[in-house]
Coordinates of C-alpha atoms in Angstrom, one line a residue:
M721 CA 0.1 0.0 -0.2
I722 CA 1.2 3.2 -0.9
A723 CA 1.6 5.9 2.3
A724 CA -0.9 8.7 1.9
F725 CA 0.4 11.8 3.4
V726 CA -0.8 15.6 3.8
A727 CA 1.3 18.1 1.8
K728 CA 0.8 21.7 3.1
D729 CA 1.8 24.1 0.1
V730 CA 2.4 27.7 1.2
A731 CA -0.1 28.9 -1.7
G732 CA -2.9 26.2 -1.2
P733 CA -4.5 23.8 0.9
A734 CA -3.3 20.8 2.8
T735 CA -3.7 18.2 -0.1
P736 CA -3.8 14.5 0.6
T737 CA -1.6 12.8 -1.9
A738 CA 0.6 10.0 -2.4
N739 CA 4.1 9.2 -3.8
G740 CA 4.6 7.6 -6.8
S741 CA 2.1 7.4 -9.8
S742 CA 3.8 4.2 -11.0
T743 CA 2.6 2.6 -7.7
A744 CA -0.8 3.8 -8.4
Q745 CA -0.8 2.3 -11.8
V746 CA 0.2 -1.1 -10.2
Q747 CA -2.5 -0.5 -7.7
L748 CA -5.1 0.1 -10.5
A749 CA -4.2 -2.8 -12.2
E750 CA -4.7 -4.9 -9.1
L751 CA -8.4 -3.6 -8.6
P752 CA -11.0 -6.0 -9.9
I753 CA -13.1 -4.7 -12.8
G754 CA -17.1 -5.4 -12.4
A755 CA -20.4 -4.0 -12.8
W756 CA -22.2 -1.8 -10.5
H757 CA -24.3 -3.5 -7.5
P758 CA -27.8 -2.3 -7.4
M759 CA -28.4 0.7 -5.1
A760 CA -31.1 -1.3 -3.1
G761 CA -30.7 -0.4 0.5
Y762 CA -28.3 2.6 0.1
S763 CA -28.5 5.4 2.4
R764 CA -26.3 7.9 3.4
D765 CA -27.3 7.3 7.0
R766 CA -25.7 3.7 6.5
F767 CA -22.5 5.7 6.5
K768 CA -22.5 7.4 9.7
H769 CA -20.1 10.6 8.9
W770 CA -18.7 13.6 10.8
V771 CA -18.3 11.5 14.0
T772 CA -16.4 13.1 16.9
Q773 CA -12.5 12.8 16.5
G774 CA -11.6 14.1 19.9
N775 CA -11.2 17.5 21.6
G776 CA -14.9 18.3 20.8
C777 CA -14.1 18.4 16.9
D778 CA -15.9 16.3 14.4
T779 CA -14.3 14.7 11.3
R780 CA -15.6 17.6 9.0
E781 CA -14.2 20.3 11.5
V782 CA -10.9 18.4 11.4
V783 CA -10.6 18.5 7.6
I784 CA -11.6 22.1 7.4
E785 CA -8.5 22.9 9.6
R786 CA -6.2 20.7 8.1
D787 CA -6.9 21.7 4.7
G788 CA -6.8 25.6 5.3
K789 CA -4.3 28.2 6.2
D790 CA -4.5 30.5 9.2
V791 CA -7.7 28.8 10.3
R792 CA -9.1 30.1 13.5
K793 CA -11.8 28.1 15.5
D794 CA -14.4 29.2 18.2
A795 CA -14.7 27.0 21.6
S796 CA -17.1 24.6 19.5
C797 CA -14.3 23.8 17.1
R798 CA -16.0 25.6 14.2
A799 CA -14.0 27.6 11.9
T800 CA -14.2 31.1 12.2
S801 CA -11.8 32.4 9.9
G802 CA -9.1 31.1 7.4
K803 CA -8.2 30.7 3.8
W804 CA -8.7 27.7 1.7
V805 CA -7.8 26.9 -2.0
S806 CA -10.1 24.3 -3.6
P807 CA -8.2 21.8 -5.5
Y808 CA -10.9 20.7 -7.8
D809 CA -11.5 24.3 -9.4
N810 CA -8.4 26.1 -8.0
K811 CA -11.2 28.6 -6.4
Q812 CA -10.0 30.7 -3.2
V813 CA -12.5 30.4 -0.2
S814 CA -12.3 32.7 2.6
K815 CA -15.5 31.4 4.6
A816 CA -15.7 27.8 6.0
G817 CA -19.2 27.7 5.4
D818 CA -18.6 27.8 1.6
L819 CA -16.6 24.6 1.8
D820 CA -17.9 21.0 1.4
I821 CA -15.8 18.0 2.7
D822 CA -15.7 15.7 -0.4
H823 CA -15.6 12.0 -0.2
M824 CA -12.9 11.2 -2.8
V825 CA -14.7 8.2 -3.7
P826 CA -18.3 9.1 -2.9
L827 CA -20.4 7.0 -0.5
A828 CA -23.0 5.9 -3.2
D829 CA -20.1 4.8 -5.6
A830 CA -18.5 2.9 -2.7
W831 CA -21.8 1.2 -2.3
R832 CA -22.2 0.1 -5.9
T833 CA -18.5 -1.1 -6.1
G834 CA -18.7 -3.4 -2.8
A835 CA -19.5 -1.3 0.4
D836 CA -23.1 -2.7 0.0
K837 CA -21.5 -5.8 1.7
W838 CA -19.8 -4.1 4.6
T839 CA -21.1 -3.6 8.0
D840 CA -22.1 -0.3 9.0
E841 CA -19.2 -0.1 11.4
R842 CA -16.9 -0.5 8.3
R843 CA -18.9 2.1 6.3
S844 CA -18.5 4.7 9.3
Q845 CA -14.7 4.0 9.2
F846 CA -14.7 4.9 5.3
A847 CA -16.7 7.9 5.8
N848 CA -14.7 9.4 8.4
D849 CA -11.3 8.2 7.4
L850 CA -8.4 10.7 8.2
T851 CA -5.5 8.4 7.2
A852 CA -6.3 7.5 3.5
P853 CA -6.7 10.3 1.3
Q854 CA -10.5 10.1 1.4
L855 CA -11.5 13.5 2.6
L856 CA -10.9 17.1 1.2
A857 CA -12.2 20.4 1.6
V858 CA -13.4 21.8 -1.6
S859 CA -15.8 24.6 -2.8
A860 CA -19.4 23.6 -2.5
A861 CA -20.0 24.1 -6.2
S862 CA -17.1 21.6 -7.1
N863 CA -18.4 19.0 -4.7
R864 CA -22.0 19.4 -5.9
G865 CA -21.0 19.2 -9.4
K866 CA -19.3 15.9 -8.7
G867 CA -22.2 14.2 -6.8
D868 CA -21.5 10.6 -6.7
Q869 CA -19.9 10.4 -10.1
D870 CA -16.7 8.4 -10.6
P871 CA -13.8 9.6 -12.9
A872 CA -15.5 8.3 -16.0
S873 CA -18.3 10.8 -15.7
W874 CA -16.7 13.7 -13.8
K875 CA -13.1 15.1 -13.4
P876 CA -12.1 18.2 -11.6
S877 CA -11.9 21.2 -13.8
N878 CA -8.5 21.9 -12.6
Q879 CA -6.6 19.7 -14.8
A880 CA -3.4 20.2 -12.8
F881 CA -5.1 18.1 -9.9
W882 CA -5.9 15.1 -12.1
C883 CA -2.7 13.2 -11.3
T884 CA -3.3 13.7 -7.5
Y885 CA -7.1 13.0 -7.9
A886 CA -6.6 9.8 -9.8
T887 CA -3.9 8.7 -7.6
N888 CA -5.9 9.3 -4.5
W889 CA -9.1 7.5 -5.9
V890 CA -6.9 4.5 -6.7
I891 CA -5.3 4.6 -3.1
V892 CA -8.9 4.5 -1.5
K893 CA -10.3 1.9 -3.8
H894 CA -7.2 -0.3 -3.1
T895 CA -7.3 0.3 0.7
Y896 CA -10.9 -0.6 1.1
Q897 CA -10.8 -3.4 -1.6
L898 CA -13.4 -1.8 -3.9
F899 CA -13.8 -2.6 -7.3
V900 CA -14.0 -0.3 -10.5
T901 CA -15.8 -0.4 -13.7
Q902 CA -14.2 -0.7 -17.0
A903 CA -15.2 3.0 -18.0
E904 CA -13.8 3.9 -14.4
H905 CA -10.6 2.0 -14.8
D906 CA -10.1 3.6 -18.3
A907 CA -10.5 7.2 -17.1
L908 CA -8.0 6.5 -14.4
V909 CA -5.6 5.4 -16.7
S910 CA -5.9 8.7 -18.7
M911 CA -5.6 10.6 -15.7
L912 CA -2.4 8.8 -14.2
A913 CA -0.9 9.6 -17.6
T914 CA -0.7 13.2 -16.6
C915 CA 1.6 12.4 -13.8
P916 CA 5.1 13.8 -14.2
S917 CA 7.3 10.8 -15.2

């Protein structure tokens, strides 16, 4: 497994990323290819998210602080000020309320590609994972544009982020042993081709 890490850029957000696109290509080749499972039984409530992470902060609040610069919080752990750069669209954000926390692999996509067989505890772990590059503070507009789509249907408008996006997508799928569709696989191959050699 590739070790994910958070790289804080002076000009941008803390961006979950991974070292080595070649390793991501190997991991992508190891992912099974299959057809989506039905959505029967799916609910976001089956993926309990934004659980408490300690010190009164929930997962969402931790990601907002991690991905921002000069973030100040109130006594309830809510960000009252800070600066963020949404990597999907390269938009500058100055209010935490204008951010969404994106699940790199959307909950519905996870359900369709294997999470329908998981326990609710495993789903909650997936929805709150601060270790794998699964959670990212992005502009609300970019997150809502993405919805539950995979890379075959949606890619960040910021093409400079495609390598990181595809690498992180593969890491999450590989870590959680989810499969990919053929179209998703092919889109990821194309996106990984944008990585520096």
